């Protein structure tokens, strides 16, 4: 085969098909509950001092207040809430959505894939693939429906029903992180220079300034 | 320090405290939906052929029938149900528990840690640490309570309330696996020899035979 | 310590300090050059058929045309260009920036951290941390300066000099992926509904429509 | 293809065939010998203070006393015995088996696969696959025979000869952990409630109580 | 602190002490025995077709012939000998050493750490740390002694006794690879140019030619 | 199939073809800049104290002095120079080569693969595969050419032009390590015994002594 064909073939192999795996690594001991009195953050409590409370959290049944600009509320349950999650590679969130447009706005998790189940309500959900396709994969979900958001991709959930909506999701990191795209870009501290955002978003500079003052 | 002291110190460091981490690896592409017509199992669908259905599943809102010997029903949502989970390192289950003793019996996930949230009912949950302590870490959970089961450890949930109970859980593997201890030990196919089980469980051989015929 | 204090302590440990590691996994053989005639994408060429060309690429010395709307050009060298990179966890890019405002617009790599060195010109670079801080870490770079962009975070480079600029960067994935934020959000195919974007970006719906038609 | 067929196909792909890999991650430095005088467990000795003794252990040639209820003795050589194993992902054990029924009882390693070689004697070994098959894979081994126990699966070795037996095994974790099934289930501290065990093992409650008092 | 001090401090932290971890990843299913009739190398046998023979190997008790130029013989037991090791991250070797100088010459395993136990004889073993120290960590081992060789470092074993010696070792990769330094450098095919080797090894060119003809 | 055929088939699958993957793990937080005043090396600076300088380095544009015995100079940019690289799995080097034979001598990186781009000059580069083939994969590179060196394999670059040469390279570890083969083998501290090196390299003992005194 000639060079170009090889490049093309490889390109097709690398994009249309694919061949990679998220291995699921294991920790190096049963668990490692961070010791709040330890001399360093990764000193773990002696096993004899660990209790069931180190592995639990309460309150995910409570409907959260969604009276905010986007109409949603995220309740995280990760290593910051459950110290026993340290080294275990898993966490959870509850999301509440106001009726008629409650939005968990476009965001990414830099360190986790997500699997979400709808408990109440009707959600339009979607994620956008990476360049160059930027394809939107989207679906309307009803109670009992499950959807997957691959690691690092921009995704959102939008309440298109006229009732409160609730979802639970699992994420494969003890600290998945959240980057709300609009806030990170237009609301960073300090601000990204207006020239950068005007060119990137094809906006005039004055409008960028207005947007930045809103965040 | 002398040799023994060093050994002792290291032993304490390696057990009482601890110092390891589950890294959360990333896949090598946005996603890899197994192509059911591919020539091999890890040939992925062309990206243009992927649809939202490849990332979704329906039916987790349905109460499952728990009329079986243990009084529980597990509904898995992993790569066998959602092909788009392939390479993403995450999955989910719903568990239903019959009132008054529905039991998800002692089991392990050989390839995942688990985070569980109670939706309905009252569950006693627990896990047992590895040798030599075999400590039981246990707690009663109510709706909205969350609990963590570290990778590979034996754990169970037991409905101690007089109503049906429901829980959802996230697991950090696309295929976490389940080993129900009693079934694997007394119900394997073919059977483990009765001599092995009698000695391990301190039972007489005839009782072992009876047990094996029950599984 | 009481519950709240523990939560607070853990929260501080989990955010102000930190304790995690990118391990650097090794492949399972010396290399695995995808066989373009193989029956499946991860069938590798026989070792005897592999040549030096499978590990090389030419042309990164060529100044690229930056006459486009953002004034920059990215030349990737990953597994799509060098088949021998398959399984090796590394790749490279060259970026050219037009004088006076050439911009590599805000984007993320969902599967890689990046280390960049400036060869020519003067670049303002920056990345934004995840929620809730969304802190901008930014610096002006001159030739010979190196900067790091952590995995999954939004980052950009902006040519603030009046000459052409050039940078090279290494990324720790054979296929790091690129998500240009503005394009993924306003230019996805199909479009994200205007209601979602209007609420997320605090824009009126008509402006969102205009933006979407620009991408 | 219709939905059911796809599910079936995927299920077959996910079970009958398979497609995953244990990557072998590398440490971040040549070695990291825990410093017994360090302020935290993962402070490593200065390289100049490390000696050959940090990487060695003596005594694996010694026949161990197997006069106990199961007739076997395990001598571990992991990070608790060799501090230089820290971060290296490997360890070893010697197992001695009494003649005529010495048993290394059914157990799992929650964090390692194992490869075992018989030095003396005749062992029946086996492991049980996960649900739903719970298939027993078993074989009789003679000196020089090697067998593999996959990560997290229940396995055992049983001396069916009339001489003392000895085996060595490598495990791919610095701290693989051991869960002896019978001990963890019937001998945990505190006890798992008899109701749970009676239902799981299809035993009457009184027998469970007897069993628990034996462990 | 000033810049230089910070750099110095970090340098000391990064070298004298250290802080990284080999995580032990898990496979994505119980096991994956490569199907010799599959259409691609990573198509696994159907679980029902797997037998105990897929996980076993015989013959490690046999003393090997060490009549060769270095006086040693390595018998590998990795995925090439045991197909069931695929995805499990572990393998084993037996090494035989001729009396009075049998040598397993300086080599590296590019993808594994190693733990070795001496069965018979007296071995001087050692490994050399990376630049700039190139420190030799060495010890004389007797039967029952265990030693560790960290991943990727040059190491050797040398029979300093007057009897045949035997060792077994575990390695944390299904395919650890071996690079015998002298053979790779002086015996590559085709040869490395004599100018390169003369300068690297501070030898005259003619001697390099002689050396190359010996390998 | 018979036993031998199966072994052969597996051997071919495991060598001629191949099937493994370097996963690219993610860190557990945005970044972790080691705190030079922390009580332990992996205590990270509070996020509010982190500055852009923690992620940058200057001086890679400076031509380095290559007046040494091999005629090359390596300028590393890893976690020892940029504390913000900690946990990010990436680093960089600049290499300068004297005209007419400047040599980066045969060496390995025990913890990283490398991707190199030539900026100036003409380099012959190569790597040697592992046993038993020890095949040399080699090529002459000109400015703009890129080449890949797989993890752990012996490789070199040799300036065959009559001008100074410069290359940059990315490596997928925060601390890849370097083992210069000749120095590690003939220049270790203390020395490897002459008997070992004489037998391994097929040299007479006196010459080995001379070589050792040169390093």
GROMACS .gro file of N, CA and C in nm, chain D residues 100-194:
model
  285
  745UNK      N    1  -0.233  -3.571   5.310
  745UNK     CA    2  -0.369  -3.627   5.324
  745UNK      C    3  -0.473  -3.523   5.363
  746UNK      N    4  -0.483  -3.417   5.284
  746UNK     CA    5  -0.595  -3.326   5.306
  746UNK      C    6  -0.560  -3.188   5.357
  747UNK      N    7  -0.431  -3.153   5.359
  747UNK     CA    8  -0.398  -3.014   5.392
  747UNK      C    9  -0.467  -2.922   5.292
  748UNK      N   10  -0.533  -2.819   5.343
  748UNK     CA   11  -0.621  -2.738   5.256
  748UNK      C   12  -0.590  -2.590   5.272
  749UNK      N   13  -0.565  -2.522   5.159
  749UNK     CA   14  -0.570  -2.375   5.158
  749UNK      C   15  -0.713  -2.344   5.119
  750UNK      N   16  -0.797  -2.310   5.218
  750UNK     CA   17  -0.942  -2.314   5.197
  750UNK      C   18  -0.990  -2.208   5.099
  751UNK      N   19  -1.111  -2.224   5.045
  751UNK     CA   20  -1.163  -2.130   4.945
  751UNK      C   21  -1.148  -1.985   4.991
  752UNK      N   22  -1.080  -1.904   4.907
  752UNK     CA   23  -1.053  -1.765   4.941
  752UNK      C   24  -1.043  -1.684   4.813
  753UNK      N   25  -1.045  -1.553   4.828
  753UNK     CA   26  -1.021  -1.464   4.714
  753UNK      C   27  -0.908  -1.368   4.750
  754UNK      N   28  -0.844  -1.315   4.645
  754UNK     CA   29  -0.755  -1.201   4.659
  754UNK      C   30  -0.826  -1.084   4.594
  755UNK      N   31  -0.870  -0.986   4.674
  755UNK     CA   32  -0.950  -0.879   4.612
  755UNK      C   33  -0.871  -0.790   4.518
  756UNK      N   34  -0.738  -0.798   4.520
  756UNK     CA   35  -0.660  -0.703   4.440
  756UNK      C   36  -0.551  -0.769   4.358
  757UNK      N   37  -0.562  -0.900   4.325
  757UNK     CA   38  -0.454  -0.962   4.249
  757UNK      C   39  -0.498  -1.090   4.181
  758UNK      N   40  -0.435  -1.115   4.066
  758UNK     CA   41  -0.433  -1.248   4.005
  758UNK      C   42  -0.312  -1.323   4.061
  759UNK      N   43  -0.314  -1.455   4.047
  759UNK     CA   44  -0.209  -1.538   4.108
  759UNK      C   45  -0.162  -1.644   4.010
  760UNK      N   46  -0.030  -1.669   4.009
  760UNK     CA   47   0.026  -1.780   3.931
  760UNK      C   48   0.105  -1.867   4.027
  761UNK      N   49   0.071  -1.996   4.033
  761UNK     CA   50   0.124  -2.087   4.135
  761UNK      C   51   0.202  -2.201   4.071
  762UNK      N   52   0.315  -2.238   4.132
  762UNK     CA   53   0.391  -2.354   4.085
  762UNK      C   54   0.405  -2.451   4.203
  763UNK      N   55   0.382  -2.579   4.174
  763UNK     CA   56   0.396  -2.682   4.278
  763UNK      C   57   0.542  -2.726   4.285
  764UNK      N   58   0.598  -2.725   4.407
  764UNK     CA   59   0.737  -2.767   4.428
  764UNK      C   60   0.741  -2.913   4.475
  765UNK      N   61   0.653  -2.948   4.564
  765UNK     CA   62   0.645  -3.086   4.616
  765UNK      C   63   0.499  -3.123   4.633
  766UNK      N   64   0.470  -3.253   4.612
  766UNK     CA   65   0.337  -3.304   4.647
  766UNK      C   66   0.239  -3.299   4.532
  767UNK      N   67   0.115  -3.332   4.563
  767UNK     CA   68   0.009  -3.345   4.465
  767UNK      C   69  -0.110  -3.265   4.513
  768UNK      N   70  -0.149  -3.165   4.436
  768UNK     CA   71  -0.256  -3.076   4.479
  768UNK      C   72  -0.371  -3.079   4.381
  769UNK      N   73  -0.492  -3.086   4.434
  769UNK     CA   74  -0.609  -3.053   4.351
  769UNK      C   75  -0.636  -2.906   4.373
  770UNK      N   76  -0.640  -2.832   4.263
  770UNK     CA   77  -0.664  -2.688   4.273
  770UNK      C   78  -0.786  -2.654   4.189
  771UNK      N   79  -0.846  -2.540   4.219
  771UNK     CA   80  -0.961  -2.500   4.138
  771UNK      C   81  -1.001  -2.358   4.168
  772UNK      N   82  -1.073  -2.298   4.072
  772UNK     CA   83  -1.140  -2.170   4.098
  772UNK      C   84  -1.279  -2.176   4.040
  773UNK      N   85  -1.367  -2.090   4.092
  773UNK     CA   86  -1.508  -2.090   4.051
  773UNK      C   87  -1.535  -1.957   3.979
  774UNK      N   88  -1.596  -1.965   3.863
  774UNK     CA   89  -1.624  -1.843   3.787
  774UNK      C   90  -1.741  -1.767   3.853
  775UNK      N   91  -1.757  -1.643   3.813
  775UNK     CA   92  -1.861  -1.559   3.873
  775UNK      C   93  -1.999  -1.602   3.824
  776UNK      N   94  -2.104  -1.539   3.882
  776UNK     CA   95  -2.241  -1.569   3.845
  776UNK      C   96  -2.262  -1.541   3.696
  777UNK      N   97  -2.356  -1.603   3.628
  777UNK     CA   98  -2.445  -1.705   3.682
  777UNK      C   99  -2.389  -1.846   3.670
  778UNK      N  100  -2.275  -1.864   3.604
  778UNK     CA  101  -2.231  -2.001   3.577
  778UNK      C  102  -2.175  -2.070   3.701
  779UNK      N  103  -2.095  -1.997   3.781
  779UNK     CA  104  -2.027  -2.059   3.896
  779UNK      C  105  -1.963  -2.191   3.857
  780UNK      N  106  -1.894  -2.185   3.743
  780UNK     CA  107  -1.830  -2.306   3.694
  780UNK      C  108  -1.700  -2.330   3.771
  781UNK      N  109  -1.677  -2.456   3.809
  781UNK     CA  110  -1.552  -2.492   3.876
  781UNK      C  111  -1.451  -2.536   3.770
  782UNK      N  112  -1.338  -2.466   3.765
  782UNK     CA  113  -1.228  -2.504   3.675
  782UNK      C  114  -1.124  -2.568   3.766
  783UNK      N  115  -1.099  -2.697   3.749
  783UNK     CA  116  -1.018  -2.770   3.847
  783UNK      C  117  -0.922  -2.865   3.780
  784UNK      N  118  -0.811  -2.897   3.848
  784UNK     CA  119  -0.708  -2.981   3.790
  784UNK      C  120  -0.620  -3.035   3.904
  785UNK      N  121  -0.563  -3.152   3.882
  785UNK     CA  122  -0.466  -3.207   3.976
  785UNK      C  123  -0.326  -3.168   3.929
  786UNK      N  124  -0.249  -3.113   4.020
  786UNK     CA  125  -0.114  -3.065   3.987
  786UNK      C  126  -0.008  -3.148   4.056
  787UNK      N  127   0.101  -3.170   3.982
  787UNK     CA  128   0.218  -3.241   4.033
  787UNK      C  129   0.338  -3.146   4.033
  788UNK      N  130   0.449  -3.186   4.092
  788UNK     CA  131   0.564  -3.094   4.096
  788UNK      C  132   0.600  -3.042   3.956
  789UNK      N  133   0.624  -2.913   3.950
  789UNK     CA  134   0.657  -2.848   3.823
  789UNK      C  135   0.536  -2.798   3.746
  790UNK      N  136   0.416  -2.829   3.794
  790UNK     CA  137   0.295  -2.781   3.728
  790UNK      C  138   0.262  -2.641   3.776
  791UNK      N  139   0.209  -2.563   3.684
  791UNK     CA  140   0.175  -2.423   3.710
  791UNK      C  141   0.026  -2.404   3.687
  792UNK      N  142  -0.038  -2.319   3.769
  792UNK     CA  143  -0.180  -2.291   3.750
  792UNK      C  144  -0.208  -2.145   3.782
  793UNK      N  145  -0.313  -2.092   3.722
  793UNK     CA  146  -0.346  -1.951   3.731
  793UNK      C  147  -0.482  -1.932   3.798
  794UNK      N  148  -0.490  -1.836   3.892
  794UNK     CA  149  -0.618  -1.802   3.957
  794UNK      C  150  -0.650  -1.656   3.926
  795UNK      N  151  -0.753  -1.631   3.843
  795UNK     CA  152  -0.782  -1.493   3.803
  795UNK      C  153  -0.826  -1.405   3.921
  796UNK      N  154  -0.801  -1.277   3.907
  796UNK     CA  155  -0.827  -1.179   4.013
  796UNK      C  156  -0.969  -1.186   4.068
  797UNK      N  157  -0.979  -1.193   4.200
  797UNK     CA  158  -1.108  -1.181   4.267
  797UNK      C  159  -1.192  -1.307   4.270
  798UNK      N  160  -1.151  -1.413   4.200
  798UNK     CA  161  -1.233  -1.535   4.198
  798UNK      C  162  -1.199  -1.625   4.318
  799UNK      N  163  -1.300  -1.699   4.363
  799UNK     CA  164  -1.282  -1.792   4.475
  799UNK      C  165  -1.200  -1.912   4.427
  800UNK      N  166  -1.095  -1.948   4.502
  800UNK     CA  167  -1.010  -2.060   4.461
  800UNK      C  168  -0.956  -2.131   4.585
  801UNK      N  169  -0.901  -2.251   4.564
  801UNK     CA  170  -0.849  -2.331   4.675
  801UNK      C  171  -0.740  -2.424   4.622
  802UNK      N  172  -0.657  -2.479   4.715
  802UNK     CA  173  -0.565  -2.589   4.684
  802UNK      C  174  -0.581  -2.693   4.794
  803UNK      N  175  -0.577  -2.821   4.754
  803UNK     CA  176  -0.610  -2.930   4.846
  803UNK      C  177  -0.507  -3.041   4.825
  804UNK      N  178  -0.437  -3.079   4.929
  804UNK     CA  179  -0.333  -3.180   4.917
  804UNK      C  180  -0.396  -3.319   4.913
  805UNK      N  181  -0.400  -3.379   4.796
  805UNK     CA  182  -0.463  -3.512   4.783
  805UNK      C  183  -0.357  -3.622   4.787
  806UNK      N  184  -0.232  -3.586   4.811
  806UNK     CA  185  -0.127  -3.687   4.824
  806UNK      C  186  -0.102  -3.721   4.970
  807UNK      N  187  -0.021  -3.822   4.991
  807UNK     CA  188   0.009  -3.861   5.129
  807UNK      C  189   0.144  -3.810   5.177
  808UNK      N  190   0.192  -3.704   5.112
  808UNK     CA  191   0.316  -3.638   5.157
  808UNK      C  192   0.289  -3.490   5.175
  809UNK      N  193   0.377  -3.427   5.251
  809UNK     CA  194   0.374  -3.281   5.262
  809UNK      C  195   0.381  -3.221   5.121
  810UNK      N  196   0.312  -3.109   5.099
  810UNK     CA  197   0.319  -3.042   4.969
  810UNK      C  198   0.361  -2.897   4.990
  811UNK      N  199   0.425  -2.843   4.887
  811UNK     CA  200   0.474  -2.704   4.891
  811UNK      C  201   0.448  -2.639   4.757
  812UNK      N  202   0.403  -2.514   4.760
  812UNK     CA  203   0.387  -2.437   4.636
  812UNK      C  204   0.437  -2.295   4.660
  813UNK      N  205   0.482  -2.231   4.551
  813UNK     CA  206   0.513  -2.088   4.551
  813UNK      C  207   0.418  -2.020   4.453
  814UNK      N  208   0.384  -1.895   4.483
  814UNK     CA  209   0.297  -1.823   4.390
  814UNK      C  210   0.336  -1.677   4.384
  815UNK      N  211   0.322  -1.618   4.266
  815UNK     CA  212   0.338  -1.474   4.246
  815UNK      C  213   0.201  -1.410   4.234
  816UNK      N  214   0.186  -1.287   4.286
  816UNK     CA  215   0.059  -1.214   4.279
  816UNK      C  216   0.089  -1.071   4.234
  817UNK      N  217   0.002  -1.015   4.148
  817UNK     CA  218   0.036  -0.885   4.090
  817UNK      C  219  -0.018  -0.767   4.170
  818UNK      N  220   0.015  -0.764   4.298
  818UNK     CA  221  -0.012  -0.648   4.382
  818UNK      C  222   0.091  -0.649   4.494
  819UNK      N  223   0.127  -0.532   4.542
  819UNK     CA  224   0.218  -0.527   4.657
  819UNK      C  225   0.147  -0.571   4.784
  820UNK      N  226   0.014  -0.573   4.780
  820UNK     CA  227  -0.067  -0.608   4.897
  820UNK      C  228  -0.196  -0.670   4.849
  821UNK      N  229  -0.191  -0.796   4.803
  821UNK     CA  230  -0.307  -0.854   4.734
  821UNK      C  231  -0.430  -0.872   4.823
  822UNK      N  232  -0.411  -0.887   4.953
  822UNK     CA  233  -0.524  -0.915   5.040
  822UNK      C  234  -0.570  -1.059   5.027
  823UNK      N  235  -0.626  -1.111   5.135
  823UNK     CA  236  -0.682  -1.247   5.136
  823UNK      C  237  -0.816  -1.241   5.208
  824UNK      N  238  -0.917  -1.302   5.149
  824UNK     CA  239  -1.047  -1.317   5.215
  824UNK      C  240  -1.078  -1.466   5.217
  825UNK      N  241  -1.061  -1.528   5.333
  825UNK     CA  242  -1.099  -1.669   5.347
  825UNK      C  243  -1.251  -1.671   5.365
  826UNK      N  244  -1.318  -1.731   5.268
  826UNK     CA  245  -1.463  -1.715   5.260
  826UNK      C  246  -1.533  -1.759   5.388
  827UNK      N  247  -1.502  -1.878   5.436
  827UNK     CA  248  -1.573  -1.930   5.554
  827UNK      C  249  -1.550  -1.839   5.675
  828UNK      N  250  -1.427  -1.796   5.692
  828UNK     CA  251  -1.395  -1.710   5.807
  828UNK      C  252  -1.463  -1.575   5.797
  829UNK      N  253  -1.461  -1.516   5.677
  829UNK     CA  254  -1.520  -1.384   5.661
  829UNK      C  255  -1.671  -1.390   5.682
  830UNK      N  256  -1.734  -1.499   5.640
  830UNK     CA  257  -1.879  -1.508   5.646
  830UNK      C  258  -1.926  -1.555   5.784
  831UNK      N  259  -1.862  -1.661   5.837
  831UNK     CA  260  -1.910  -1.716   5.964
  831UNK      C  261  -1.828  -1.669   6.084
  832UNK      N  262  -1.714  -1.604   6.057
  832UNK     CA  263  -1.629  -1.564   6.167
  832UNK      C  264  -1.601  -1.415   6.175
  833UNK      N  265  -1.686  -1.335   6.111
  833UNK     CA  266  -1.659  -1.191   6.113
  833UNK      C  267  -1.677  -1.137   6.254
  834UNK      N  268  -1.622  -1.019   6.276
  834UNK     CA  269  -1.627  -0.958   6.408
  834UNK      C  270  -1.674  -0.814   6.394
  835UNK      N  271  -1.798  -0.778   6.438
  835UNK     CA  272  -1.897  -0.867   6.500
  835UNK      C  273  -1.956  -0.962   6.397
  836UNK      N  274  -2.041  -1.052   6.443
  836UNK     CA  275  -2.102  -1.151   6.355
  836UNK      C  276  -2.204  -1.090   6.261
  837UNK      N  277  -2.212  -1.144   6.141
  837UNK     CA  278  -2.325  -1.116   6.053
  837UNK      C  279  -2.447  -1.182   6.118
  838UNK      N  280  -2.563  -1.117   6.110
  838UNK     CA  281  -2.679  -1.172   6.181
  838UNK      C  282  -2.714  -1.310   6.126
  839UNK      N  283  -2.752  -1.398   6.215
  839UNK     CA  284  -2.780  -1.537   6.177
  839UNK      C  285  -2.888  -1.545   6.070
   0.00000   0.00000   0.00000
